[in-house]
Tab-separated table of C-alpha atoms and ligand atoms in Angstrom:
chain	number	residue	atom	x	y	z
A	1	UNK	CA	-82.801	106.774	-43.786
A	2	UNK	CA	-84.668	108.299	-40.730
A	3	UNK	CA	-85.739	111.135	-42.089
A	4	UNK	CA	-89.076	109.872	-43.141
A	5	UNK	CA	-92.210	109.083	-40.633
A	6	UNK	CA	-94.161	105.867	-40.865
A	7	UNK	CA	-96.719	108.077	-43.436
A	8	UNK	CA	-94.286	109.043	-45.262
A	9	UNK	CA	-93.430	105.093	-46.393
A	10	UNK	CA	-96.862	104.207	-46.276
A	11	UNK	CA	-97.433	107.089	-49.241
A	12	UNK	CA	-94.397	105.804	-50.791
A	13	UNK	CA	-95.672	102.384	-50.666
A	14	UNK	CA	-98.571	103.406	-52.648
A	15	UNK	CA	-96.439	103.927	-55.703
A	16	UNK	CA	-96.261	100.788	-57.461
A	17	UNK	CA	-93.354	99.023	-59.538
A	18	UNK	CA	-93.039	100.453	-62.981
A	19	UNK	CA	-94.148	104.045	-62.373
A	20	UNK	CA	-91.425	105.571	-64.155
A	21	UNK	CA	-92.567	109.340	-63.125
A	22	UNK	CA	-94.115	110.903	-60.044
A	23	UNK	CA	-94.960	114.027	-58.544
A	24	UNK	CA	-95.369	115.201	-54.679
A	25	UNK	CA	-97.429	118.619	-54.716
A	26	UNK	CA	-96.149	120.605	-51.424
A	27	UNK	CA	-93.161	118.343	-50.829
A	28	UNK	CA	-92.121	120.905	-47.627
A	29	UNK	CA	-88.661	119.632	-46.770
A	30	UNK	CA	-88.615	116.741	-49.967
A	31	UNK	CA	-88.017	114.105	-47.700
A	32	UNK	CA	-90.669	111.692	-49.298
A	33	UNK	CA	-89.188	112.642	-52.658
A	34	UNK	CA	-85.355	111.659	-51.317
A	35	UNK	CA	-87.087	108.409	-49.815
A	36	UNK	CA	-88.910	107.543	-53.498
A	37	UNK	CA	-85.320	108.317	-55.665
A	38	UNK	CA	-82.949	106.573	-52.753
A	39	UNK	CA	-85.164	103.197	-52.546
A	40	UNK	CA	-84.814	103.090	-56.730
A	41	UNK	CA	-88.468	103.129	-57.263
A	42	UNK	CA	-88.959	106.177	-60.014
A	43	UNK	CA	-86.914	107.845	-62.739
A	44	UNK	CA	-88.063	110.994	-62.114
A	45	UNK	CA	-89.727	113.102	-59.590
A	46	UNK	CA	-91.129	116.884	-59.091
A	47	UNK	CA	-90.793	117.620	-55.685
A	48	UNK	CA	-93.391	121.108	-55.875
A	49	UNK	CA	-93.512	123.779	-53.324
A	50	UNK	CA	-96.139	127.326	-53.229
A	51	UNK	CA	-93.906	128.637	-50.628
A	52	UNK	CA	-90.361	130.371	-50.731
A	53	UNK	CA	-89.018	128.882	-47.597
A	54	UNK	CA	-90.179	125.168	-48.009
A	55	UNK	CA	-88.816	125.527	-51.440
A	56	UNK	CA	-85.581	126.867	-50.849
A	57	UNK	CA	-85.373	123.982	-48.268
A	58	UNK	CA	-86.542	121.331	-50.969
A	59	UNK	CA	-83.816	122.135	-53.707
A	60	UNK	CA	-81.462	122.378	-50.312
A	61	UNK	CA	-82.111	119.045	-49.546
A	62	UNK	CA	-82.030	117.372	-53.136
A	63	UNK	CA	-78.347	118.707	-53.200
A	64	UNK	CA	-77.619	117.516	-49.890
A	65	UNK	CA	-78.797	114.068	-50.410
A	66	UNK	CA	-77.431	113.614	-53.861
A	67	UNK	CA	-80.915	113.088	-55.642
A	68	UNK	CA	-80.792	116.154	-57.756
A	69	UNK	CA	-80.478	113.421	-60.911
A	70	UNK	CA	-83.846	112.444	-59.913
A	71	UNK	CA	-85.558	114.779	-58.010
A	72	UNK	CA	-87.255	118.413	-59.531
A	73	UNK	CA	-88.017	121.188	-57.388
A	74	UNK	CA	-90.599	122.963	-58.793
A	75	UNK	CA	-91.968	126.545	-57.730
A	76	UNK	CA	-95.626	126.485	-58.761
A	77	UNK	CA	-99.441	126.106	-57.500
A	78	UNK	CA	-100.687	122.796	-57.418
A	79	UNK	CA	-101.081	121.336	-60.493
A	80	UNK	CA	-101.015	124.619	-62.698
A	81	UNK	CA	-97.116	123.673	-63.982
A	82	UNK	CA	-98.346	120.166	-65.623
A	83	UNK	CA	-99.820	121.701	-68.746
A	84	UNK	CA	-97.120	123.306	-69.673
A	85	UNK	CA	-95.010	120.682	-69.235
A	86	UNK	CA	-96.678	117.998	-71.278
A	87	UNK	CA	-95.092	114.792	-69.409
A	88	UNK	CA	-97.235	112.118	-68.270
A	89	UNK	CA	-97.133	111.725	-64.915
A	90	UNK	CA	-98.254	108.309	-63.243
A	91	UNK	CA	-98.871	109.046	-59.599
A	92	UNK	CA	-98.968	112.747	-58.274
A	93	UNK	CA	-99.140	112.684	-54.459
A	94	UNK	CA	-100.857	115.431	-52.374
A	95	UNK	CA	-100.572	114.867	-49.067
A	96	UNK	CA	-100.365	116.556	-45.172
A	97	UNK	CA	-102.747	119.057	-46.296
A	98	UNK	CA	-106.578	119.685	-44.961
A	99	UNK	CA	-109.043	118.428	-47.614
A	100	UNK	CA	-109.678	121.918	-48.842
A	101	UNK	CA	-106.449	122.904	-49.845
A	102	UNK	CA	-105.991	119.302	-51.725
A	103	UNK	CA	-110.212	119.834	-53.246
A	104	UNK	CA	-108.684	123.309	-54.402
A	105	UNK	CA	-105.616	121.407	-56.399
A	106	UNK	CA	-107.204	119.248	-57.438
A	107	UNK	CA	-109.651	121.615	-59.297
A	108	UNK	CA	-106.397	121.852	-62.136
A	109	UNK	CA	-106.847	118.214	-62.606
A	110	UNK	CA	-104.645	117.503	-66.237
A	111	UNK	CA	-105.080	114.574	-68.597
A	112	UNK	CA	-101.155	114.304	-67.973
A	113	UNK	CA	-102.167	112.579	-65.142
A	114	UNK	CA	-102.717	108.758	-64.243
A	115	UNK	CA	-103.456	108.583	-60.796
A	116	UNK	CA	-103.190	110.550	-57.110
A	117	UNK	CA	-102.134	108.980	-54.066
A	118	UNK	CA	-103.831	111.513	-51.580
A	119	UNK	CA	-104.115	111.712	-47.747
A	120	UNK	CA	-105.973	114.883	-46.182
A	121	UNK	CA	-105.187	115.425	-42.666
A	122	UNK	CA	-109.181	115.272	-42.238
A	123	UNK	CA	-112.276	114.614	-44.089
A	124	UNK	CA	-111.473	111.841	-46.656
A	125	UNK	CA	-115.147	111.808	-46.782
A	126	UNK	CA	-115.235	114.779	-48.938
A	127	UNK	CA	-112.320	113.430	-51.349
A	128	UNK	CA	-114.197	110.080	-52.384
A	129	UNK	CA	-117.343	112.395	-52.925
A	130	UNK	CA	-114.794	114.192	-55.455
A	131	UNK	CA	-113.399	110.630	-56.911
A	132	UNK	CA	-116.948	109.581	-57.610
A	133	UNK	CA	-118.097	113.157	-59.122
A	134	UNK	CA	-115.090	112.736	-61.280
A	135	UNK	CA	-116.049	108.951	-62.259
A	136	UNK	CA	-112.715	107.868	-60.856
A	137	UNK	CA	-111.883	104.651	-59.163
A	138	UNK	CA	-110.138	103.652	-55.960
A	139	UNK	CA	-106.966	102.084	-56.796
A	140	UNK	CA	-105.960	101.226	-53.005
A	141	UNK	CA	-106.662	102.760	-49.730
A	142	UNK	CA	-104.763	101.905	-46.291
A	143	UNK	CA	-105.015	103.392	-43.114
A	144	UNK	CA	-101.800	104.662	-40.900
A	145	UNK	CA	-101.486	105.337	-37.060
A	146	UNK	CA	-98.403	107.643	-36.846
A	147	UNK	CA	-97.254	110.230	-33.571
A	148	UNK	CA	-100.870	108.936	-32.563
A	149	UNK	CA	-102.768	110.390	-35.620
A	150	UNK	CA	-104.511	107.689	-37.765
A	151	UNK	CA	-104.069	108.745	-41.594
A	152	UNK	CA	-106.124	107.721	-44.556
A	153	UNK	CA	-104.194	107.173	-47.970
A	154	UNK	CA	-106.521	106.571	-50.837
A	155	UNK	CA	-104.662	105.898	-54.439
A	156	UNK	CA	-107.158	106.967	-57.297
A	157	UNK	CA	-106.983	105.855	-60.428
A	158	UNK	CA	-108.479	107.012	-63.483
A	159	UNK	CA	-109.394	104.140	-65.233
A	160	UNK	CA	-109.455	101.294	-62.742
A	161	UNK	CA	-110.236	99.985	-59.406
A	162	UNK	CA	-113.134	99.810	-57.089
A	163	UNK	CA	-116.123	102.181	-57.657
A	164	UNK	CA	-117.908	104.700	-55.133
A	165	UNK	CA	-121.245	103.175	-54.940
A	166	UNK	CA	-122.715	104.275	-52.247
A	167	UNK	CA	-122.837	106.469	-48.756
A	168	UNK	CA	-120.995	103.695	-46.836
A	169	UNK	CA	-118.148	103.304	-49.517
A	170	UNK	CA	-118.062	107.324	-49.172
A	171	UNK	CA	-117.355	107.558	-45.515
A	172	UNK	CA	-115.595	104.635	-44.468
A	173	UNK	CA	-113.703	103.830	-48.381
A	174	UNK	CA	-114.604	101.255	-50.496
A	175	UNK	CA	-111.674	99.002	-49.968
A	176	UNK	CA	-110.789	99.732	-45.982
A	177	UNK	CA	-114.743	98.370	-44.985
A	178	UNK	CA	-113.840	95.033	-47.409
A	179	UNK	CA	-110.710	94.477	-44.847
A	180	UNK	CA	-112.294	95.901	-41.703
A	181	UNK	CA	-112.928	92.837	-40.154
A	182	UNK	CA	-109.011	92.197	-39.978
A	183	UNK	CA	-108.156	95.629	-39.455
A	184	UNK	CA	-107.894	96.830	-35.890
A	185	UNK	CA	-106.979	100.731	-36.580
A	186	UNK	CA	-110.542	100.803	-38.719
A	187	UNK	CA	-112.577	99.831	-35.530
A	188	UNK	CA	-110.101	102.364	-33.607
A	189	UNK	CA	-110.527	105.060	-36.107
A	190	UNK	CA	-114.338	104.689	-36.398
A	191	UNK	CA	-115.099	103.924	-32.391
A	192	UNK	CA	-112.893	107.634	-32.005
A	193	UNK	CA	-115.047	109.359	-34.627
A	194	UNK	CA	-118.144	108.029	-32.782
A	195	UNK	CA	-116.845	109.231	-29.421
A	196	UNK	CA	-115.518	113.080	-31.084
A	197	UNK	CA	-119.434	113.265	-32.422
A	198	UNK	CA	-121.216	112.104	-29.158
A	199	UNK	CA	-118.314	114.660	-27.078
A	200	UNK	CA	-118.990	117.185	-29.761
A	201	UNK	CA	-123.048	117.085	-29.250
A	202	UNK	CA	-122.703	117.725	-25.382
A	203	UNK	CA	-120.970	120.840	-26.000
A	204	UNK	CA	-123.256	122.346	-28.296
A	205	UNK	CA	-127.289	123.344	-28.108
A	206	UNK	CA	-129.823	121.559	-29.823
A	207	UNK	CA	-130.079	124.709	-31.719
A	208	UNK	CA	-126.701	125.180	-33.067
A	209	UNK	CA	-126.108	124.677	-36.904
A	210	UNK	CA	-124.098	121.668	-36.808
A	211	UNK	CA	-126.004	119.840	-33.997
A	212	UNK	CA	-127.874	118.202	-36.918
A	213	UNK	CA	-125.239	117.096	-38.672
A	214	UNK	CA	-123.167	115.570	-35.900
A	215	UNK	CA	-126.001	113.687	-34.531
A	216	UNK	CA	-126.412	112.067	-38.251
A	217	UNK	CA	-122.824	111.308	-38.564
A	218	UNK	CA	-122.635	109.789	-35.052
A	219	UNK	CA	-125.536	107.787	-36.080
A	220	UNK	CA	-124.091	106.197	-39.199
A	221	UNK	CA	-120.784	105.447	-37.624
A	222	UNK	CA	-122.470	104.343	-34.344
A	223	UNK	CA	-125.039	102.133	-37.111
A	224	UNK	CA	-121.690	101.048	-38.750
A	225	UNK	CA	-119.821	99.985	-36.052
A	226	UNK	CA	-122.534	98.038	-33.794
A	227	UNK	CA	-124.522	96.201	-36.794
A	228	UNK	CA	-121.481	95.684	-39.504
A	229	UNK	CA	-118.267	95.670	-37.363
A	230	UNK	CA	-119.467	93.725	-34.127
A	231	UNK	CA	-120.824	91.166	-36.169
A	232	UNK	CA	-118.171	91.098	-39.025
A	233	UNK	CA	-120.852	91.062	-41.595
A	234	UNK	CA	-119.445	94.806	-43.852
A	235	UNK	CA	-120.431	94.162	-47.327
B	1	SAM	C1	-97.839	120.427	-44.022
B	1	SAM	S1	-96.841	120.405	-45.417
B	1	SAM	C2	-96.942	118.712	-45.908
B	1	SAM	C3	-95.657	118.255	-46.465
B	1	SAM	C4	-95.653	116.847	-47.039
B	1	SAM	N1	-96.447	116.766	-48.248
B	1	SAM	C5	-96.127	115.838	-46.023
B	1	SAM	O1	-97.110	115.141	-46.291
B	1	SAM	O2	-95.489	115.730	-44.975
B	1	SAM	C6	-97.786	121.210	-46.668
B	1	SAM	C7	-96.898	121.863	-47.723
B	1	SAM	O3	-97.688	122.147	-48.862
B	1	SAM	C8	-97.321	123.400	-49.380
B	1	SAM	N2	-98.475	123.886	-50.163
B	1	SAM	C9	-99.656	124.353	-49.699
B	1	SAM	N3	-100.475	124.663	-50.723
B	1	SAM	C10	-99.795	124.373	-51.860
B	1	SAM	C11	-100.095	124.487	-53.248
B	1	SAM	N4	-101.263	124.979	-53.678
B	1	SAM	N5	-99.167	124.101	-54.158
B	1	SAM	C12	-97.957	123.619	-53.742
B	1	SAM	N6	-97.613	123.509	-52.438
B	1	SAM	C13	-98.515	123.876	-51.516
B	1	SAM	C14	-96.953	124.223	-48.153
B	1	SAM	O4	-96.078	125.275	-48.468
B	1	SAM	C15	-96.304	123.173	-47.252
B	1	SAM	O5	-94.905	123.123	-47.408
């Protein structure tokens, strides 16, 4: 099956054996859901869509592949059609979406829920602050390079895992800094941040709003990457 991009199976990846039912909040075209129920890893799966025309284009494609004995479309919001349903759902996915649309689903949070396997299209930053607001834990996190765009997937998990402890575990993810010595897209992804923040400060005045803030966040990835990532010492 071609139909899914190298994120796509990374997300998928995420699920682990033995979760029996899953959910992928704005599944678009369903093509992550088709790749879940065609590789035999879930029972069931809601494949959700907001949207008429990504909807009509989900249930489309769960007849066309032959999944519909596994795969739900759903028409709803977010999370808002859990409640009613009252089915336990072990990983619900949220994923291609800016971090405020995903903070904004993730505001219907359910106890029907076990975990989320989540990856913003920016700002992961502001997800972990959520995880550790919430007292959550950080099941797994992995990082992606795909069509030139490194991802960040983070699994959360409600009652296990690593902790948010502190700023660095914020930005650069509890579990990715324990492996960054190994990992080559974490220096690329963190060396590109640095340069966007030092590009960013030369085209704004000193007086500009955000010219603060960028010149702190170049300075802790800029601390990170010269005193913890030259010298493999990230604890
Ligand atoms: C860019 S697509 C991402 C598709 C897929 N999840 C992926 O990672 O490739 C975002 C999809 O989320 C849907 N969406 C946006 N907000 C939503 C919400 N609150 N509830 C359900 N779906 C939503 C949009 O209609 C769109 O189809």
């Amino acid at each position: 099956m071609n139909i899914v991009s190298s994120r796509l199976i990374a997300i998928a990846n995420m699920v682990s054996d033995g979760e029996n039912i899953i959910a992928d909040i704005g599944s678009d075209h369903a093509y992550l859901a088709i790749y879940l129920a065609k590789s035999a890893k879930v029972k069931k799966i809601f494949a959700t869509e907001l949207n008429d025309g990504p909807y009509e284009i989900t249930k489309t494609n769960i007849r066309n592949f032959g999944v519909a004995h596994i795969v739900e479309a759903i028409k709803a919001d977010g999370l808002k059609w859990i409640e009613d349903k009252k089915i336990s759902i072990s990983s619900v996915i949220i994923a291609g979406m800016g971090t405020t649309t995903i903070l904004k689903i993730l505001e219907n949070d359910s106890k029907f829920i076990d975990c989320f396997i989540l990856s913003p299209n920016t700002d992961a930053f502001k997800i972990r602050k959520w995880v550790k607001n919430k007292k959550y834990f950080i099941e797994d996190e992995k990082l992606i390079l795909d069509n030139e765009i490194i991802y960040e997937l983070i699994k959360v998990n409600k009652y296990a895992g690593k902790k948010i402890k502190n700023y660095k575990d914020l930005f650069f993810g509890p579990i990715l800094r324990k492996t960054s010595k190994d990992n080559r897209l974490f220096t690329q992804k963190w060396i590109l941040e640095e340069e966007k923040y030092t590009k960013l400060l030369t085209t704004i005045p000193n007086d500009n709003l955000n010219f603060k803030k960028y010149t702190k966040l170049k300075k802790i990835i800029g601390k990170y990457i010269n005193k913890e990532l030259k010298y493999g010492k990230a604890k």
